[in-house]
Amino acid sequence: MPGKILVVDDVATNRIVMKVRLAEACYQVLQADGGLAALDLARRERPDLILLDFMMADLDGIEVCRRLKADPDTAEIPVIMVTAARNSEEKLRALQAGAEEFLPKPLDELTLLARVRSLLRARETARELALRDGTRRVLGFDEPAEDFARKGRIALIAARQAQALHWKGALSRHLNAELTVMTRDGALALSDSGPVPDLFVISADLERSGAGLRLLTDLRSRAATRHSAVLMVVPEGAREAAAMALDLGANDLVNSPFDGPEMALRLATQLSRKYQSDRLRASVKDGLRLAVTDPLTGLFNRRYALPHLARIVSRAGETRRPCAVMLLDMDRFKQVNDRHGHAAGDAVLEQVARLLSAELRAVDLVARIGGEEFLIALPETSLEIATATAERLRLQIGETPVLLPGGKGAISVSVSIGLTLCDRPGCAVDALMQEADAALYAAKADGRNKVTIRNSAA
């Protein structure tokens, strides 16, 4: 399910053309013929992204964007403003109103789809962090304190030092941040032991064409800089380079030469998002680690899993996108402990936990909720995909021998899995757990080492 996109334009032909382009990329497309209709549809349908025309008869795009961003129910939906004008003042007004991007007509399909993919990816990451942080607060943990005195660190990496110094001068008049000219080698030498920039501004072309894109890839692959924001500066008309930068993980991009006020506004927005992500990431990592994780496997425990499952089910109802729930249980686990000792049983549980974590997405919930029982929840997953996932997990566990402690050989284990689906609003967590448990019992009764499916209950 790539995403739900709302197209807002008072010209029917424009909406139809946009719908065809997006539908070919497998996006679900909603349409609104004016600003007021867009506001109503955004509140009801909660799209993942909005493509908003600048000029409309009832409300212009700027006012629609302001109202969207002022409403808590729609504030986090990314907005791409679309216009036939190429006025830098209008672009600045759109960004100040909260739009994430401003694209001129006629739209370039390559650039548009790359922007859409990038914004949807960022939105999903933010939603997942917020979802986990919400679960943390439900469990009674304090809200992390905001660091109001924090001053952003921005590294400027250009093809020539003179160009980077020019950027620094242009930005220093509009942005209160620590601006540092840096080389490619200096960026790659950064480590967790020292200060790391919150944001990199990188020219797409450094010592040679495309070198900036390779630097972006390197920064995303390193632990020290993986979570730093990156804004790429690409030459005017470099469509493929711009699309590639976004797909490689750039948070934003501008064309060179850039406008100082616009660039400063984009950088301030990215810094704000970076700080929010840092706070949420830290709260999830530190606030939950000891209280809600299983000490043996490192997975979440029952205390965390059930409230988080409730939030996944609730979001499935809001978005009308199904989620799958599985209960996985080790077959004849007592025999492992009886024959080989409890250390062997622990080794089995640890290996199963590693396999589950490796085979599932970061957004999926994996928890140990009993002695040898695991809970798995897959947001935004159809029954077909969930069934294939369950079978893959069953086979992977069964085909991977467990090395016994002390060099005492290896054993094979199997699991039984009960699967159910929440595919409509109003699913109850207790009912889903009962259905998954009934499916698990049926798998055991049918000879074990099986996946069994039961219908969900409201």
Coordinates of C-alpha atoms in Angstrom, one line a residue:
M1 CA 0.0 0.0 0.0
P2 CA 2.2 2.9 -1.2
G3 CA 0.0 5.7 0.1
K4 CA -3.2 7.7 -0.2
I5 CA -2.8 11.1 -2.0
L6 CA -5.3 13.9 -2.2
V7 CA -5.2 16.0 -5.4
V8 CA -6.7 19.4 -5.0
D9 CA -7.4 21.5 -8.2
D10 CA -10.5 23.3 -9.4
V11 CA -9.7 22.3 -13.0
A12 CA -11.0 18.8 -13.7
T13 CA -8.5 18.0 -16.5
N14 CA -5.6 18.8 -14.2
R15 CA -7.0 16.4 -11.5
I16 CA -7.5 13.6 -14.0
V17 CA -4.0 13.9 -15.5
M18 CA -2.5 13.9 -11.9
K19 CA -4.7 10.9 -10.9
V20 CA -3.5 8.9 -13.9
R21 CA 0.2 9.6 -13.2
L22 CA -0.1 8.7 -9.5
A23 CA -2.4 5.6 -10.1
E24 CA 0.2 4.2 -12.5
A25 CA 2.6 4.3 -9.5
C26 CA 0.0 2.4 -7.5
Y27 CA -1.0 5.3 -5.2
Q28 CA -4.6 5.6 -4.1
V29 CA -5.9 9.0 -5.3
L30 CA -8.6 11.2 -3.8
Q31 CA -9.8 14.3 -5.6
A32 CA -11.2 17.7 -4.4
D33 CA -12.3 20.5 -6.7
G34 CA -11.6 23.4 -4.3
G35 CA -10.1 24.5 -1.0
L36 CA -13.2 24.0 1.2
A37 CA -13.7 20.5 -0.2
A38 CA -10.1 19.7 0.3
L39 CA -10.2 20.7 4.0
D40 CA -13.3 18.5 4.6
L41 CA -11.8 15.5 2.7
A42 CA -8.5 15.8 4.5
R43 CA -10.2 15.7 7.9
R44 CA -12.3 12.7 6.9
E45 CA -9.9 10.6 4.9
R46 CA -6.5 11.5 6.5
P47 CA -4.5 11.2 3.3
D48 CA -0.8 10.6 3.5
L49 CA 0.1 13.5 1.2
I50 CA -1.7 16.5 -0.4
L51 CA -1.0 17.9 -3.9
L52 CA -2.5 21.4 -3.7
D53 CA -3.0 23.9 -6.5
F54 CA -1.9 27.5 -5.7
M55 CA -4.9 29.3 -7.3
M56 CA -8.5 28.2 -6.8
A57 CA -11.8 30.0 -6.9
D58 CA -13.0 29.6 -3.3
L59 CA -9.8 29.5 -1.2
D60 CA -6.3 29.9 -2.6
G61 CA -3.6 27.2 -1.8
I62 CA -1.9 29.4 0.8
E63 CA -5.0 29.7 2.9
V64 CA -5.8 26.0 2.6
C65 CA -2.3 25.1 3.6
R66 CA -2.5 27.4 6.7
R67 CA -5.7 25.8 7.8
L68 CA -4.4 22.3 7.3
K69 CA -1.3 23.1 9.4
A70 CA -3.4 24.8 12.1
D71 CA -5.7 21.7 12.5
P72 CA -4.1 19.0 14.8
D73 CA -5.9 16.3 12.8
T74 CA -4.2 17.4 9.5
A75 CA -1.1 19.3 10.6
E76 CA 1.3 16.4 10.0
I77 CA 0.1 15.7 6.4
P78 CA 2.8 16.9 4.0
V79 CA 1.7 19.3 1.3
I80 CA 3.2 19.9 -2.1
M81 CA 2.0 23.2 -3.6
V82 CA 1.6 23.2 -7.4
T83 CA 1.5 26.4 -9.5
A84 CA 1.9 27.7 -13.0
A85 CA 3.9 30.7 -11.5
R86 CA 7.6 30.6 -10.9
N87 CA 7.7 33.6 -8.6
S88 CA 10.2 33.2 -5.8
E89 CA 8.0 35.3 -3.5
E90 CA 5.1 33.0 -3.9
K91 CA 7.4 30.0 -3.3
L92 CA 8.5 31.6 0.0
R93 CA 4.9 32.3 1.0
A94 CA 4.0 28.6 0.4
L95 CA 6.9 27.4 2.5
Q96 CA 6.0 29.9 5.3
A97 CA 2.5 28.6 5.3
G98 CA 3.8 25.1 6.0
A99 CA 4.1 23.5 2.5
E100 CA 6.9 21.0 2.3
E101 CA 7.5 21.7 -1.4
F102 CA 6.6 24.1 -4.2
L103 CA 6.6 22.6 -7.8
P104 CA 5.9 24.6 -11.0
K105 CA 3.6 23.5 -13.8
P106 CA 3.9 21.6 -16.0
L107 CA 4.9 19.0 -13.5
D108 CA 7.9 16.9 -14.3
E109 CA 6.8 13.3 -13.6
L110 CA 10.2 12.1 -12.5
T111 CA 10.7 14.9 -10.0
L112 CA 7.1 14.7 -8.7
L113 CA 7.2 11.0 -8.0
A114 CA 10.6 11.3 -6.3
R115 CA 9.3 14.1 -4.1
V116 CA 6.2 12.0 -3.3
R117 CA 8.3 9.0 -2.3
S118 CA 10.6 11.0 -0.2
L119 CA 7.8 12.8 1.7
L120 CA 5.8 9.6 2.3
R121 CA 8.9 7.9 3.6
A122 CA 9.6 10.7 6.0
R123 CA 6.0 10.8 7.1
E124 CA 6.0 7.1 7.8
T125 CA 9.1 7.4 9.9
A126 CA 7.7 10.3 11.9
R127 CA 4.4 8.4 12.4
E128 CA 6.1 5.3 13.6
L129 CA 8.2 7.3 16.1
A130 CA 5.1 9.2 17.3
L131 CA 3.2 5.9 17.6
R132 CA 5.9 4.4 19.8
D133 CA 6.3 7.5 21.8
G134 CA 2.5 7.5 22.4
T135 CA 2.7 4.0 23.7
R136 CA 5.5 5.1 26.0
R137 CA 3.4 7.9 27.5
V138 CA 0.4 5.5 27.9
L139 CA 2.7 3.4 30.1
G140 CA 3.3 6.4 32.4
F141 CA 6.7 7.7 31.3
D142 CA 7.4 11.4 31.5
E143 CA 7.5 13.6 28.4
P144 CA 11.1 14.2 27.3
A145 CA 12.2 17.8 28.0
E146 CA 12.8 20.0 25.0
D147 CA 16.2 21.6 24.6
F148 CA 15.1 25.2 23.8
A149 CA 18.7 26.5 23.9
R150 CA 19.9 24.1 21.2
K151 CA 21.6 25.8 18.3
G152 CA 21.7 23.8 15.1
R153 CA 25.0 22.6 13.6
I154 CA 25.1 22.8 9.8
A155 CA 28.0 21.5 7.6
L156 CA 28.4 23.1 4.2
I157 CA 30.1 20.9 1.6
A158 CA 30.6 22.3 -1.9
A159 CA 32.8 21.6 -4.9
R160 CA 35.1 24.5 -4.0
Q161 CA 35.8 26.1 -0.7
A162 CA 35.0 29.6 -2.1
Q163 CA 31.5 28.4 -3.0
A164 CA 30.9 27.0 0.5
L165 CA 32.0 30.3 2.0
H166 CA 29.6 32.1 -0.3
W167 CA 26.8 29.8 1.0
K168 CA 27.8 30.6 4.6
G169 CA 27.7 34.3 4.0
A170 CA 24.3 34.1 2.3
L171 CA 22.8 31.9 5.0
S172 CA 24.2 33.7 8.1
R173 CA 22.1 36.7 7.4
H174 CA 18.9 34.7 7.6
L175 CA 19.6 31.7 9.9
N176 CA 20.6 31.4 13.6
A177 CA 22.8 28.3 13.4
E178 CA 26.4 27.2 13.6
L179 CA 27.6 27.1 10.0
T180 CA 30.8 25.2 9.2
V181 CA 32.6 24.7 5.9
M182 CA 33.6 21.1 5.7
T183 CA 35.2 18.8 3.1
R184 CA 34.0 15.4 1.9
D185 CA 36.8 13.6 3.8
G186 CA 36.1 15.6 6.9
A187 CA 32.4 14.5 6.8
L188 CA 33.4 10.8 6.4
A189 CA 35.8 11.0 9.3
L190 CA 33.1 12.0 11.8
S191 CA 32.4 9.6 14.6
D192 CA 30.1 9.3 17.6
S193 CA 32.9 10.4 19.9
G194 CA 32.7 14.0 18.7
P195 CA 30.1 16.6 17.7
V196 CA 28.2 15.6 14.5
P197 CA 26.3 18.1 12.3
D198 CA 22.6 18.1 12.6
L199 CA 22.3 18.9 8.9
F200 CA 24.6 18.6 5.9
V201 CA 24.2 20.9 2.8
I202 CA 25.9 19.1 0.0
S203 CA 26.6 20.0 -3.7
A204 CA 25.5 17.1 -5.9
D205 CA 28.7 17.6 -7.9
L206 CA 31.9 17.8 -5.8
E207 CA 35.3 16.9 -7.2
R208 CA 33.5 15.2 -10.0
S209 CA 29.9 14.8 -11.3
G210 CA 27.7 12.8 -8.9
A211 CA 30.3 12.7 -6.1
G212 CA 27.8 14.5 -3.8
L213 CA 25.3 11.7 -4.3
R214 CA 27.9 9.1 -3.3
L215 CA 28.7 11.2 -0.2
L216 CA 25.0 11.2 0.7
T217 CA 25.0 7.4 0.4
D218 CA 28.1 7.1 2.6
L219 CA 26.6 9.4 5.3
R220 CA 23.4 7.4 5.4
S221 CA 25.3 4.1 5.9
R222 CA 27.4 5.3 8.9
A223 CA 26.2 5.2 12.4
A224 CA 27.5 8.6 13.3
T225 CA 25.7 10.5 10.5
R226 CA 22.8 8.1 9.7
H227 CA 20.2 10.4 11.4
S228 CA 21.6 13.7 10.3
A229 CA 19.4 15.6 7.9
V230 CA 20.8 16.2 4.4
L231 CA 19.8 19.0 1.9
M232 CA 21.3 18.5 -1.6
V233 CA 22.1 21.4 -4.0
V234 CA 21.6 20.3 -7.6
P235 CA 22.1 22.2 -10.8
E236 CA 19.0 23.7 -12.4
G237 CA 17.4 21.2 -14.8
A238 CA 19.3 18.2 -13.4
R239 CA 16.1 16.1 -13.1
E240 CA 17.7 12.7 -12.7
A241 CA 20.2 13.9 -10.1
A242 CA 17.4 15.5 -8.1
A243 CA 15.2 12.4 -8.2
M244 CA 18.2 10.1 -7.3
A245 CA 19.1 12.4 -4.4
L246 CA 15.6 12.1 -2.9
D247 CA 15.5 8.3 -3.4
L248 CA 18.9 7.9 -1.8
G249 CA 17.7 9.6 1.4
A250 CA 18.1 13.4 1.0
N251 CA 15.5 15.2 3.2
D252 CA 15.2 18.1 0.9
L253 CA 16.9 19.7 -2.2
V254 CA 17.2 23.1 -3.9
N255 CA 18.5 24.2 -7.3
S256 CA 21.6 26.2 -7.6
P257 CA 22.1 29.1 -7.3
F258 CA 19.7 29.1 -4.4
D259 CA 17.7 32.0 -2.8
G260 CA 19.0 32.8 0.7
P261 CA 15.7 33.3 2.5
E262 CA 14.1 30.2 0.9
M263 CA 17.2 28.1 1.7
A264 CA 17.2 29.4 5.3
L265 CA 13.5 28.5 5.7
R266 CA 14.1 25.0 4.4
L267 CA 17.0 24.5 6.7
A268 CA 15.1 25.7 9.7
T269 CA 12.3 23.3 8.9
Q270 CA 14.7 20.4 8.6
L271 CA 16.4 21.3 11.8
S272 CA 13.1 21.4 13.6
R273 CA 12.1 18.0 12.3
K274 CA 15.5 16.6 13.2
Y275 CA 15.2 17.8 16.8
Q276 CA 11.8 16.2 17.1
S277 CA 13.0 12.9 15.7
D278 CA 16.0 12.9 18.0
R279 CA 13.8 13.5 21.0
L280 CA 11.3 10.8 20.1
R281 CA 14.1 8.3 19.2
A282 CA 15.8 8.9 22.5
S283 CA 12.6 8.6 24.5
V284 CA 11.8 5.3 22.8
K285 CA 15.3 4.0 23.2
D286 CA 16.0 5.0 26.8
G287 CA 12.6 5.4 28.3
L288 CA 11.4 2.0 27.3
R289 CA 14.5 -0.1 27.1
L290 CA 14.6 -1.5 30.7
A291 CA 11.0 -1.3 31.6
V292 CA 9.3 -2.9 28.6
T293 CA 11.9 -5.3 27.1
D294 CA 12.4 -8.9 27.7
P295 CA 15.9 -9.3 29.3
L296 CA 16.6 -12.7 27.5
T297 CA 15.6 -11.9 23.9
G298 CA 15.7 -8.1 23.9
L299 CA 12.2 -8.0 22.4
F300 CA 9.4 -6.0 23.8
N301 CA 7.5 -7.7 26.6
R302 CA 3.7 -8.0 27.3
R303 CA 3.6 -4.7 29.2
Y304 CA 4.6 -2.8 26.1
A305 CA 3.1 -5.1 23.4
L306 CA -0.6 -4.9 24.3
P307 CA -0.9 -1.1 24.6
H308 CA 1.1 -0.8 21.3
L309 CA -1.1 -3.4 19.6
A310 CA -4.1 -1.3 20.7
R311 CA -2.6 1.8 19.0
I312 CA -1.8 -0.2 15.8
V313 CA -5.4 -1.5 15.7
S314 CA -6.8 2.0 16.3
R315 CA -4.7 3.5 13.5
A316 CA -5.9 0.6 11.2
G317 CA -9.5 1.7 11.9
E318 CA -8.7 5.4 11.2
T319 CA -6.8 4.8 8.0
R320 CA -9.0 1.8 6.9
R321 CA -5.8 -0.2 6.2
P322 CA -5.8 -3.7 7.6
C323 CA -3.3 -5.0 10.2
A324 CA -2.4 -8.6 10.9
V325 CA -1.9 -10.2 14.3
M326 CA 0.0 -13.4 14.9
L327 CA 0.7 -15.6 17.9
L328 CA 3.7 -17.8 17.5
D329 CA 4.5 -20.7 19.8
M330 CA 7.4 -23.1 20.0
D331 CA 6.5 -26.7 19.4
R332 CA 7.3 -29.2 22.2
F333 CA 9.5 -26.6 23.9
K334 CA 9.3 -28.4 27.3
Q335 CA 11.1 -31.4 25.7
V336 CA 14.0 -29.1 24.7
N337 CA 14.4 -28.0 28.4
D338 CA 13.9 -31.6 29.7
R339 CA 16.4 -33.2 27.3
H340 CA 19.1 -30.5 26.9
G341 CA 18.6 -28.2 29.9
H342 CA 17.3 -24.7 30.4
A343 CA 20.4 -23.1 28.8
A344 CA 19.5 -24.8 25.6
G345 CA 15.9 -23.5 25.9
D346 CA 17.3 -20.0 26.3
A347 CA 19.4 -20.4 23.2
V348 CA 16.3 -21.5 21.2
L349 CA 14.4 -18.4 22.4
E350 CA 17.2 -16.1 21.6
Q351 CA 17.7 -17.4 18.1
V352 CA 14.0 -17.3 17.3
A353 CA 13.9 -13.7 18.5
R354 CA 16.9 -12.8 16.2
L355 CA 15.2 -14.5 13.2
L356 CA 11.9 -12.7 13.8
S357 CA 13.6 -9.3 14.1
A358 CA 15.7 -9.9 11.0
E359 CA 12.8 -11.1 8.9
L360 CA 10.3 -8.3 9.8
R361 CA 10.1 -4.6 9.1
A362 CA 11.1 -1.9 11.6
V363 CA 7.4 -0.8 11.8
D364 CA 6.2 -4.3 12.8
L365 CA 5.7 -5.2 16.5
V366 CA 7.6 -8.3 17.7
A367 CA 7.3 -9.2 21.4
R368 CA 7.8 -12.1 23.7
I369 CA 4.6 -12.3 25.8
G370 CA 5.0 -15.7 27.5
G371 CA 7.5 -18.4 28.1
E372 CA 7.8 -19.6 24.5
E373 CA 5.0 -17.5 23.0
F374 CA 5.6 -14.5 20.7
L375 CA 3.2 -11.8 19.5
I376 CA 3.7 -10.2 16.0
A377 CA 1.6 -7.3 14.6
L378 CA 2.0 -6.2 11.0
P379 CA 0.5 -2.7 10.3
E380 CA -1.0 -1.9 6.9
T381 CA -0.7 -5.6 5.7
S382 CA -3.2 -7.6 3.7
L383 CA -4.2 -11.2 4.5
E384 CA -2.2 -12.5 1.5
I385 CA 1.0 -10.7 2.6
A386 CA 0.5 -11.7 6.2
T387 CA 0.0 -15.3 5.3
A388 CA 3.1 -15.3 3.2
T389 CA 5.1 -13.6 6.0
A390 CA 3.9 -16.2 8.5
E391 CA 4.9 -19.1 6.3
R392 CA 8.3 -17.5 5.7
L393 CA 8.9 -17.2 9.4
R394 CA 7.8 -20.8 10.0
L395 CA 10.2 -22.1 7.4
Q396 CA 13.1 -19.9 8.4
I397 CA 12.9 -21.0 12.0
G398 CA 12.5 -24.7 11.1
E399 CA 15.4 -24.6 8.6
T400 CA 17.9 -22.9 11.0
P401 CA 19.6 -25.3 13.5
V402 CA 20.1 -24.0 17.0
L403 CA 23.6 -24.4 18.3
L404 CA 23.6 -25.8 21.9
P405 CA 25.7 -24.1 24.6
G406 CA 29.0 -25.7 25.4
G407 CA 29.5 -27.2 21.9
K408 CA 27.0 -29.9 22.5
G409 CA 25.8 -30.0 18.9
A410 CA 22.7 -28.5 17.3
I411 CA 19.0 -29.2 17.3
S412 CA 16.1 -28.3 15.0
V413 CA 12.9 -26.6 16.3
S414 CA 9.6 -25.8 14.8
V415 CA 6.8 -23.3 15.5
S416 CA 3.1 -23.1 15.1
I417 CA 1.5 -19.8 14.2
G418 CA -2.1 -18.5 14.6
L419 CA -3.0 -15.6 12.3
T420 CA -5.9 -13.2 12.2
L421 CA -6.6 -9.9 10.5
C422 CA -8.3 -6.6 11.5
D423 CA -9.7 -5.4 8.2
R424 CA -12.5 -3.0 9.3
P425 CA -13.1 -0.2 11.8
G426 CA -14.1 -1.3 15.3
C427 CA -11.8 -4.3 15.8
A428 CA -11.3 -5.1 19.5
V429 CA -7.8 -6.1 20.7
D430 CA -9.2 -8.7 23.0
A431 CA -11.1 -10.3 20.2
L432 CA -8.1 -10.3 17.9
M433 CA -6.0 -12.0 20.5
Q434 CA -8.7 -14.6 21.1
E435 CA -8.9 -15.3 17.4
A436 CA -5.1 -15.5 17.0
D437 CA -5.0 -17.8 20.0
A438 CA -7.8 -20.0 18.6
A439 CA -5.9 -20.2 15.3
L440 CA -2.7 -21.1 17.2
Y441 CA -4.6 -23.9 19.1
A442 CA -5.9 -25.2 15.8
A443 CA -2.4 -25.3 14.3
K444 CA -1.2 -27.3 17.3
A445 CA -4.2 -29.7 17.1
D446 CA -3.5 -30.2 13.4
G447 CA 0.0 -31.6 14.0
R448 CA 2.1 -28.5 14.8
N449 CA 4.6 -26.7 12.5
K450 CA 1.7 -25.0 10.7
V451 CA 0.1 -21.6 10.0
T452 CA -3.6 -21.4 10.7
I453 CA -5.9 -18.5 9.9
R454 CA -9.0 -17.4 11.8
N455 CA -11.4 -14.5 10.9
S456 CA -11.1 -11.4 13.1
A457 CA -13.9 -10.3 15.4
A458 CA -15.2 -6.8 16.1

